[in-house]
Amino acid sequence: MSTEQVSNEVVTTVDLEQYGFTKVASGKVREIFEIDEDTLLFVATDRISAYDVVMANGIPSKGALLTQLSAHWFHLIATTLPALRTHLLSTSLPPPTPAQNIPQTLRAALAPRTMQVRRLPLVPLESIVRGYLTGSAWAEYQRSGTVHGIALPAGMRESQKLATPLWTPSTKAEQGAHDENISPARAAEIVGTEVARRVEEISLLVYQMAHDHALPLGILIADTKFEFGLDPASHELVLVDEVLTPDSSRFWPADSYTVGQGQASYDKQFLRDWLTGAGLKGKEGVAMPESVVRGTEAKYREAFERLTGRRWG
């Protein structure tokens, strides 16, 4: 697997319907199209969101970077956890057909930002694993001494490593709505005890593998979000969506990690901090200044290069 040379052009919209593809969904970052009844085409744009709001401008090459980093993790999972199925079929575009024919010039631009994946019913949970006390978990702990309703020892500090990673699910909200942090018990009520147990077990297993992989490379994975599909034929859980990217995880530089304070990060925290400081948190239609665009781009690129050992672009 190699990273293709990508341009600095920012891709915030992708329209493949004019080339015969049916759009299935449009998320904050990804556009999802149907290839056939069993296969979907994921296209990652350069859009970026923070506090559940998409910014008016994007980050150059971000979609390609997220796709290539996810592909790196999917291949690592296939090697280290071969019993776990993922939805990834290919990181190439489908071959042209009379019914679906993307022009060659557009294919070159889309190639590094697409994945062909299995089409599966989704488990209606965001499966979050937390290894450190930060973000909304830290805010809840300060209020009540709990994280997603799970009691933690008194006297813990911001960014402290948890004794064992916690599975802290949330609801998977409809587009435009906000996910809601829930307890593992509530997750079991939503999806059933056995599915919740399996989602928790697999999520913790993948998180620990990824954390152990990243630590010698100088990155702490503070927390991350997974999503799962359920194979209707075999009833197996299948890891889907993106995995272990700066959009779905908190990556901290290990060499500057200090308990008792917020951490520098390789993820969207750079953007979140700017929004908060500028009084723009949660506001629609915000355009990032060039300094924030370039700063965020550099953080994402450094995370990719550290985690994969490959130079970006």
mmCIF file of C-alpha atoms in Angstrom:
data_model
loop_
_atom_site.group_PDB
_atom_site.id
_atom_site.type_symbol
_atom_site.label_atom_id
_atom_site.label_comp_id
_atom_site.label_asym_id
_atom_site.label_seq_id
_atom_site.Cartn_x
_atom_site.Cartn_y
_atom_site.Cartn_z
ATOM 1 C CA MET A 1 0.000 0.000 0.000
ATOM 2 C CA SER A 2 1.518 3.346 -0.949
ATOM 3 C CA THR A 3 0.387 6.911 -0.417
ATOM 4 C CA GLU A 4 -0.333 8.600 -3.711
ATOM 5 C CA GLN A 5 0.762 12.117 -4.491
ATOM 6 C CA VAL A 6 -2.162 14.447 -3.800
ATOM 7 C CA SER A 7 -2.706 18.053 -4.770
ATOM 8 C CA ASN A 8 -3.273 20.950 -2.393
ATOM 9 C CA GLU A 9 -6.726 21.481 -3.843
ATOM 10 C CA VAL A 10 -9.451 21.358 -1.194
ATOM 11 C CA VAL A 11 -12.259 18.935 -2.043
ATOM 12 C CA THR A 12 -15.383 19.751 -0.031
ATOM 13 C CA THR A 13 -18.069 18.399 -2.385
ATOM 14 C CA VAL A 14 -18.190 15.217 -4.451
ATOM 15 C CA ASP A 15 -20.987 14.585 -6.944
ATOM 16 C CA LEU A 16 -20.908 11.124 -8.500
ATOM 17 C CA GLU A 17 -24.623 10.906 -9.237
ATOM 18 C CA GLN A 18 -24.038 12.419 -12.680
ATOM 19 C CA TYR A 19 -21.774 9.423 -13.398
ATOM 20 C CA GLY A 20 -24.372 6.800 -12.500
ATOM 21 C CA PHE A 21 -23.848 6.355 -8.765
ATOM 22 C CA THR A 22 -26.684 6.603 -6.239
ATOM 23 C CA LYS A 23 -25.861 8.590 -3.120
ATOM 24 C CA VAL A 24 -26.716 6.616 0.010
ATOM 25 C CA ALA A 25 -25.684 9.115 2.682
ATOM 26 C CA SER A 26 -23.793 12.336 3.261
ATOM 27 C CA GLY A 27 -21.947 12.797 6.547
ATOM 28 C CA LYS A 28 -19.840 15.543 8.067
ATOM 29 C CA VAL A 29 -16.823 14.335 6.076
ATOM 30 C CA ARG A 30 -17.814 11.370 3.881
ATOM 31 C CA GLU A 31 -20.059 10.953 0.890
ATOM 32 C CA ILE A 32 -21.343 7.399 0.489
ATOM 33 C CA PHE A 33 -22.459 5.965 -2.849
ATOM 34 C CA GLU A 34 -23.845 2.607 -3.928
ATOM 35 C CA ILE A 35 -21.733 0.425 -6.200
ATOM 36 C CA ASP A 36 -24.138 -2.501 -6.008
ATOM 37 C CA GLU A 37 -26.485 -4.023 -3.436
ATOM 38 C CA ASP A 38 -23.557 -5.477 -1.463
ATOM 39 C CA THR A 39 -20.910 -2.778 -1.887
ATOM 40 C CA LEU A 40 -20.571 0.902 -1.030
ATOM 41 C CA LEU A 41 -18.075 3.546 -2.130
ATOM 42 C CA PHE A 42 -16.821 5.809 0.675
ATOM 43 C CA VAL A 43 -15.372 9.133 -0.483
ATOM 44 C CA ALA A 44 -13.671 11.244 2.197
ATOM 45 C CA THR A 45 -13.836 14.980 1.510
ATOM 46 C CA ASP A 46 -11.632 17.661 3.049
ATOM 47 C CA ARG A 47 -14.471 18.968 5.210
ATOM 48 C CA ILE A 48 -13.788 19.267 8.930
ATOM 49 C CA SER A 49 -16.195 19.566 11.819
ATOM 50 C CA ALA A 50 -15.820 20.560 15.445
ATOM 51 C CA TYR A 51 -18.452 20.589 18.162
ATOM 52 C CA ASP A 52 -20.801 18.888 15.649
ATOM 53 C CA VAL A 53 -20.566 21.823 13.206
ATOM 54 C CA VAL A 54 -18.898 21.642 9.780
ATOM 55 C CA MET A 55 -16.550 24.526 9.015
ATOM 56 C CA ALA A 56 -17.152 26.657 5.921
ATOM 57 C CA ASN A 57 -13.746 25.785 4.472
ATOM 58 C CA GLY A 58 -11.734 22.572 4.506
ATOM 59 C CA ILE A 59 -8.246 21.214 5.162
ATOM 60 C CA PRO A 60 -6.147 20.426 2.043
ATOM 61 C CA SER A 61 -5.773 16.663 1.384
ATOM 62 C CA LYS A 62 -7.442 15.773 4.692
ATOM 63 C CA GLY A 63 -9.811 13.247 3.097
ATOM 64 C CA ALA A 64 -6.965 11.432 1.380
ATOM 65 C CA LEU A 65 -4.937 11.381 4.564
ATOM 66 C CA LEU A 66 -7.824 9.993 6.637
ATOM 67 C CA THR A 67 -8.489 7.302 4.046
ATOM 68 C CA GLN A 68 -4.864 6.213 3.826
ATOM 69 C CA LEU A 69 -4.461 6.182 7.620
ATOM 70 C CA SER A 70 -7.639 4.120 8.038
ATOM 71 C CA ALA A 71 -6.342 1.712 5.389
ATOM 72 C CA HIS A 72 -3.082 1.409 7.326
ATOM 73 C CA TRP A 73 -4.974 0.436 10.482
ATOM 74 C CA PHE A 74 -7.300 -1.947 8.641
ATOM 75 C CA HIS A 75 -4.282 -3.785 7.235
ATOM 76 C CA LEU A 76 -2.636 -3.858 10.676
ATOM 77 C CA ILE A 77 -5.841 -5.229 12.220
ATOM 78 C CA ALA A 78 -5.988 -7.934 9.546
ATOM 79 C CA THR A 79 -2.447 -8.948 10.503
ATOM 80 C CA THR A 80 -2.649 -8.735 14.300
ATOM 81 C CA LEU A 81 -6.322 -9.591 14.874
ATOM 82 C CA PRO A 82 -7.149 -11.870 11.947
ATOM 83 C CA ALA A 83 -10.374 -13.150 13.507
ATOM 84 C CA LEU A 84 -11.898 -9.662 13.397
ATOM 85 C CA ARG A 85 -13.719 -8.847 10.173
ATOM 86 C CA THR A 86 -13.647 -5.323 8.751
ATOM 87 C CA HIS A 87 -15.709 -3.771 5.998
ATOM 88 C CA LEU A 88 -12.741 -2.808 3.821
ATOM 89 C CA LEU A 89 -12.659 -4.482 0.408
ATOM 90 C CA SER A 90 -10.353 -2.198 -1.543
ATOM 91 C CA THR A 91 -8.807 1.265 -1.528
ATOM 92 C CA SER A 92 -9.231 1.523 -5.304
ATOM 93 C CA LEU A 93 -12.101 2.915 -7.325
ATOM 94 C CA PRO A 94 -14.408 0.412 -9.034
ATOM 95 C CA PRO A 95 -13.579 -0.167 -12.725
ATOM 96 C CA PRO A 96 -15.637 1.868 -15.200
ATOM 97 C CA THR A 97 -18.825 0.286 -16.498
ATOM 98 C CA PRO A 98 -21.449 1.617 -18.934
ATOM 99 C CA ALA A 99 -23.696 2.363 -15.933
ATOM 100 C CA GLN A 100 -21.022 3.817 -13.619
ATOM 101 C CA ASN A 101 -18.239 5.681 -15.378
ATOM 102 C CA ILE A 102 -16.132 8.235 -13.519
ATOM 103 C CA PRO A 103 -13.984 10.290 -15.936
ATOM 104 C CA GLN A 104 -10.272 9.536 -15.822
ATOM 105 C CA THR A 105 -9.319 13.043 -14.668
ATOM 106 C CA LEU A 106 -11.713 12.817 -11.723
ATOM 107 C CA ARG A 107 -10.576 9.278 -10.921
ATOM 108 C CA ALA A 108 -7.059 10.544 -10.337
ATOM 109 C CA ALA A 109 -8.305 13.134 -7.831
ATOM 110 C CA LEU A 110 -10.596 10.681 -6.029
ATOM 111 C CA ALA A 111 -8.294 7.642 -5.964
ATOM 112 C CA PRO A 112 -6.451 8.368 -2.680
ATOM 113 C CA ARG A 113 -9.648 9.280 -0.811
ATOM 114 C CA THR A 114 -11.916 6.316 -1.606
ATOM 115 C CA MET A 115 -12.643 2.905 -0.143
ATOM 116 C CA GLN A 116 -14.859 0.138 -1.426
ATOM 117 C CA VAL A 117 -16.565 -1.445 1.580
ATOM 118 C CA ARG A 118 -19.084 -4.122 2.482
ATOM 119 C CA ARG A 119 -22.642 -2.866 2.849
ATOM 120 C CA LEU A 120 -23.990 -3.896 6.255
ATOM 121 C CA PRO A 121 -26.709 -2.908 8.743
ATOM 122 C CA LEU A 122 -25.124 -0.684 11.395
ATOM 123 C CA VAL A 123 -25.160 -1.232 15.135
ATOM 124 C CA PRO A 124 -26.768 2.020 16.415
ATOM 125 C CA LEU A 125 -23.965 2.923 18.816
ATOM 126 C CA GLU A 126 -20.812 4.986 18.794
ATOM 127 C CA SER A 127 -18.340 2.636 20.502
ATOM 128 C CA ILE A 128 -15.921 4.856 22.406
ATOM 129 C CA VAL A 129 -12.904 3.563 24.305
ATOM 130 C CA ARG A 130 -11.151 5.873 26.758
ATOM 131 C CA GLY A 131 -7.672 5.200 28.082
ATOM 132 C CA TYR A 132 -7.197 8.611 29.698
ATOM 133 C CA LEU A 133 -9.452 11.026 31.572
ATOM 134 C CA THR A 134 -10.066 13.902 29.177
ATOM 135 C CA GLY A 135 -12.715 15.720 27.142
ATOM 136 C CA SER A 136 -16.340 15.125 28.067
ATOM 137 C CA ALA A 137 -15.252 12.290 30.382
ATOM 138 C CA TRP A 138 -13.164 14.718 32.452
ATOM 139 C CA ALA A 139 -16.058 17.200 32.540
ATOM 140 C CA GLU A 140 -18.458 14.509 33.818
ATOM 141 C CA TYR A 141 -15.935 13.258 36.379
ATOM 142 C CA GLN A 142 -15.546 16.769 37.797
ATOM 143 C CA ARG A 143 -19.324 17.013 38.222
ATOM 144 C CA SER A 144 -20.128 13.573 39.571
ATOM 145 C CA GLY A 145 -17.056 11.367 39.916
ATOM 146 C CA THR A 146 -18.324 9.170 37.077
ATOM 147 C CA VAL A 147 -17.662 8.622 33.362
ATOM 148 C CA HIS A 148 -20.732 7.566 31.381
ATOM 149 C CA GLY A 149 -22.250 6.625 34.724
ATOM 150 C CA ILE A 150 -19.250 4.463 35.685
ATOM 151 C CA ALA A 151 -17.856 5.411 39.120
ATOM 152 C CA LEU A 152 -14.135 6.200 39.194
ATOM 153 C CA PRO A 153 -11.792 6.612 42.191
ATOM 154 C CA ALA A 154 -11.763 10.012 43.903
ATOM 155 C CA GLY A 155 -8.889 12.389 43.364
ATOM 156 C CA MET A 156 -8.148 11.675 39.709
ATOM 157 C CA ARG A 157 -6.614 14.446 37.626
ATOM 158 C CA GLU A 158 -7.154 15.700 34.095
ATOM 159 C CA SER A 159 -5.451 13.537 31.434
ATOM 160 C CA GLN A 160 -4.619 10.819 33.972
ATOM 161 C CA LYS A 161 -4.297 7.326 32.565
ATOM 162 C CA LEU A 162 -7.142 5.065 33.630
ATOM 163 C CA ALA A 163 -6.295 1.853 35.475
ATOM 164 C CA THR A 164 -7.894 -0.044 32.591
ATOM 165 C CA PRO A 165 -9.435 1.396 29.413
ATOM 166 C CA LEU A 166 -13.179 2.032 29.668
ATOM 167 C CA TRP A 167 -15.876 1.270 27.120
ATOM 168 C CA THR A 168 -18.060 4.370 27.122
ATOM 169 C CA PRO A 169 -20.681 4.193 24.349
ATOM 170 C CA SER A 170 -22.862 6.952 23.001
ATOM 171 C CA THR A 171 -25.978 7.064 20.885
ATOM 172 C CA LYS A 172 -25.522 7.408 17.140
ATOM 173 C CA ALA A 173 -27.537 10.512 16.393
ATOM 174 C CA GLU A 174 -29.213 11.403 13.125
ATOM 175 C CA GLN A 175 -27.445 13.997 10.988
ATOM 176 C CA GLY A 176 -27.790 17.434 12.560
ATOM 177 C CA ALA A 177 -28.396 16.025 16.038
ATOM 178 C CA HIS A 178 -25.923 15.436 18.856
ATOM 179 C CA ASP A 179 -24.683 12.069 20.104
ATOM 180 C CA GLU A 180 -25.557 11.383 23.736
ATOM 181 C CA ASN A 181 -23.135 9.767 26.171
ATOM 182 C CA ILE A 182 -24.762 6.687 27.708
ATOM 183 C CA SER A 183 -23.826 3.970 30.183
ATOM 184 C CA PRO A 184 -22.905 0.447 29.084
ATOM 185 C CA ALA A 185 -26.161 -0.713 30.694
ATOM 186 C CA ARG A 186 -28.158 1.670 28.513
ATOM 187 C CA ALA A 187 -26.255 0.468 25.432
ATOM 188 C CA ALA A 188 -27.281 -3.093 26.270
ATOM 189 C CA GLU A 189 -30.911 -1.972 26.424
ATOM 190 C CA ILE A 190 -30.596 -0.441 22.936
ATOM 191 C CA VAL A 191 -28.801 -3.238 21.065
ATOM 192 C CA GLY A 192 -29.202 -6.252 23.347
ATOM 193 C CA THR A 193 -26.900 -7.644 26.006
ATOM 194 C CA GLU A 194 -24.953 -10.004 23.744
ATOM 195 C CA VAL A 195 -24.294 -7.473 20.962
ATOM 196 C CA ALA A 196 -23.244 -4.835 23.525
ATOM 197 C CA ARG A 197 -20.890 -7.322 25.186
ATOM 198 C CA ARG A 198 -19.269 -8.216 21.874
ATOM 199 C CA VAL A 199 -18.948 -4.579 20.795
ATOM 200 C CA GLU A 200 -17.265 -3.768 24.121
ATOM 201 C CA GLU A 201 -14.905 -6.741 23.926
ATOM 202 C CA ILE A 202 -13.787 -6.048 20.362
ATOM 203 C CA SER A 203 -13.484 -2.296 20.903
ATOM 204 C CA LEU A 204 -11.232 -2.749 23.938
ATOM 205 C CA LEU A 205 -9.126 -5.309 22.051
ATOM 206 C CA VAL A 206 -8.575 -3.026 19.043
ATOM 207 C CA TYR A 207 -7.885 0.001 21.243
ATOM 208 C CA GLN A 208 -5.232 -1.859 23.235
ATOM 209 C CA MET A 209 -3.555 -3.116 20.056
ATOM 210 C CA ALA A 210 -3.514 0.389 18.602
ATOM 211 C CA HIS A 211 -2.310 2.010 21.835
ATOM 212 C CA ASP A 212 0.556 -0.484 22.112
ATOM 213 C CA HIS A 213 1.446 0.078 18.443
ATOM 214 C CA ALA A 214 1.430 3.877 18.713
ATOM 215 C CA LEU A 215 3.287 4.302 22.000
ATOM 216 C CA PRO A 216 6.790 3.377 20.702
ATOM 217 C CA LEU A 217 6.114 5.751 17.798
ATOM 218 C CA GLY A 218 5.670 8.669 20.198
ATOM 219 C CA ILE A 219 1.874 8.904 20.238
ATOM 220 C CA LEU A 220 -0.558 8.248 23.071
ATOM 221 C CA ILE A 221 -4.054 7.321 21.888
ATOM 222 C CA ALA A 222 -6.126 8.920 24.627
ATOM 223 C CA ASP A 223 -9.457 7.742 23.288
ATOM 224 C CA THR A 224 -11.064 6.642 20.059
ATOM 225 C CA LYS A 225 -14.424 5.880 18.462
ATOM 226 C CA PHE A 226 -15.385 2.756 16.552
ATOM 227 C CA GLU A 227 -18.488 1.781 14.623
ATOM 228 C CA PHE A 228 -19.732 -1.688 13.816
ATOM 229 C CA GLY A 229 -21.969 -3.427 11.336
ATOM 230 C CA LEU A 230 -23.719 -6.721 11.906
ATOM 231 C CA ASP A 231 -23.543 -9.362 9.184
ATOM 232 C CA PRO A 232 -27.153 -10.526 8.772
ATOM 233 C CA ALA A 233 -26.066 -13.957 7.532
ATOM 234 C CA SER A 234 -23.390 -14.888 10.076
ATOM 235 C CA HIS A 235 -24.392 -12.457 12.877
ATOM 236 C CA GLU A 236 -20.716 -11.478 13.131
ATOM 237 C CA LEU A 237 -19.733 -7.989 14.167
ATOM 238 C CA VAL A 238 -17.766 -6.170 11.464
ATOM 239 C CA LEU A 239 -15.597 -3.103 12.116
ATOM 240 C CA VAL A 240 -16.744 -0.319 9.773
ATOM 241 C CA ASP A 241 -16.311 3.373 8.955
ATOM 242 C CA GLU A 242 -12.948 5.045 9.554
ATOM 243 C CA VAL A 243 -10.622 3.775 12.274
ATOM 244 C CA LEU A 244 -8.065 5.453 14.500
ATOM 245 C CA THR A 245 -7.735 8.738 12.622
ATOM 246 C CA PRO A 246 -7.376 12.275 13.993
ATOM 247 C CA ASP A 247 -11.095 12.725 13.279
ATOM 248 C CA SER A 248 -12.137 9.770 15.443
ATOM 249 C CA SER A 249 -9.406 9.773 18.103
ATOM 250 C CA ARG A 250 -7.360 11.916 20.439
ATOM 251 C CA PHE A 251 -3.662 11.552 19.625
ATOM 252 C CA TRP A 252 -1.213 13.085 22.114
ATOM 253 C CA PRO A 253 2.565 13.463 21.722
ATOM 254 C CA ALA A 254 4.025 11.098 24.310
ATOM 255 C CA ASP A 255 7.111 13.216 24.982
ATOM 256 C CA SER A 256 5.101 16.173 26.320
ATOM 257 C CA TYR A 257 2.411 14.219 28.203
ATOM 258 C CA THR A 258 1.809 15.756 31.647
ATOM 259 C CA VAL A 259 -0.917 14.712 34.070
ATOM 260 C CA GLY A 260 -3.070 17.484 35.519
ATOM 261 C CA GLN A 261 -3.603 19.597 32.411
ATOM 262 C CA GLY A 262 -4.900 19.514 28.853
ATOM 263 C CA GLN A 263 -2.526 18.058 26.283
ATOM 264 C CA ALA A 264 -1.150 19.139 22.953
ATOM 265 C CA SER A 265 -2.669 16.926 20.285
ATOM 266 C CA TYR A 266 -2.522 15.752 16.678
ATOM 267 C CA ASP A 267 -6.280 15.830 16.260
ATOM 268 C CA LYS A 268 -9.051 18.428 15.990
ATOM 269 C CA GLN A 269 -8.198 19.906 19.391
ATOM 270 C CA PHE A 270 -6.104 22.536 17.590
ATOM 271 C CA LEU A 271 -9.278 23.688 15.807
ATOM 272 C CA ARG A 272 -11.464 23.314 18.911
ATOM 273 C CA ASP A 273 -9.096 25.501 20.926
ATOM 274 C CA TRP A 274 -9.230 28.235 18.283
ATOM 275 C CA LEU A 275 -13.023 28.125 18.118
ATOM 276 C CA THR A 276 -13.331 28.335 21.898
ATOM 277 C CA GLY A 277 -10.813 31.146 22.188
ATOM 278 C CA ALA A 278 -12.511 33.107 19.393
ATOM 279 C CA GLY A 279 -15.969 32.674 20.932
ATOM 280 C CA LEU A 280 -17.118 30.625 17.911
ATOM 281 C CA LYS A 281 -17.769 27.247 19.545
ATOM 282 C CA GLY A 282 -20.858 25.610 18.020
ATOM 283 C CA LYS A 283 -21.568 28.460 15.587
ATOM 284 C CA GLU A 284 -22.545 27.720 11.977
ATOM 285 C CA GLY A 285 -20.808 29.090 8.881
ATOM 286 C CA VAL A 286 -17.402 29.659 10.486
ATOM 287 C CA ALA A 287 -14.451 29.968 8.090
ATOM 288 C CA MET A 288 -11.071 29.041 9.527
ATOM 289 C CA PRO A 289 -8.226 31.516 9.006
ATOM 290 C CA GLU A 290 -5.238 30.308 7.007
ATOM 291 C CA SER A 291 -3.150 29.849 10.160
ATOM 292 C CA VAL A 292 -5.686 27.402 11.615
ATOM 293 C CA VAL A 293 -6.018 25.561 8.289
ATOM 294 C CA ARG A 294 -2.262 25.112 7.967
ATOM 295 C CA GLY A 295 -1.800 24.295 11.653
ATOM 296 C CA THR A 296 -4.484 21.611 11.520
ATOM 297 C CA GLU A 297 -3.100 20.224 8.266
ATOM 298 C CA ALA A 298 0.364 19.938 9.843
ATOM 299 C CA LYS A 299 -1.009 18.111 12.894
ATOM 300 C CA TYR A 300 -2.855 15.563 10.758
ATOM 301 C CA ARG A 301 0.161 15.019 8.522
ATOM 302 C CA GLU A 302 2.527 14.491 11.450
ATOM 303 C CA ALA A 303 0.162 11.940 13.005
ATOM 304 C CA PHE A 304 0.022 10.027 9.713
ATOM 305 C CA GLU A 305 3.777 10.006 9.298
ATOM 306 C CA ARG A 306 4.480 8.912 12.866
ATOM 307 C CA LEU A 307 1.896 6.132 12.859
ATOM 308 C CA THR A 308 2.683 4.722 9.408
ATOM 309 C CA GLY A 309 6.405 5.432 9.142
ATOM 310 C CA ARG A 310 5.799 6.907 5.682
ATOM 311 C CA ARG A 311 6.247 10.449 4.464
ATOM 312 C CA TRP A 312 2.968 12.036 3.382
ATOM 313 C CA GLY A 313 2.727 13.100 -0.251
#
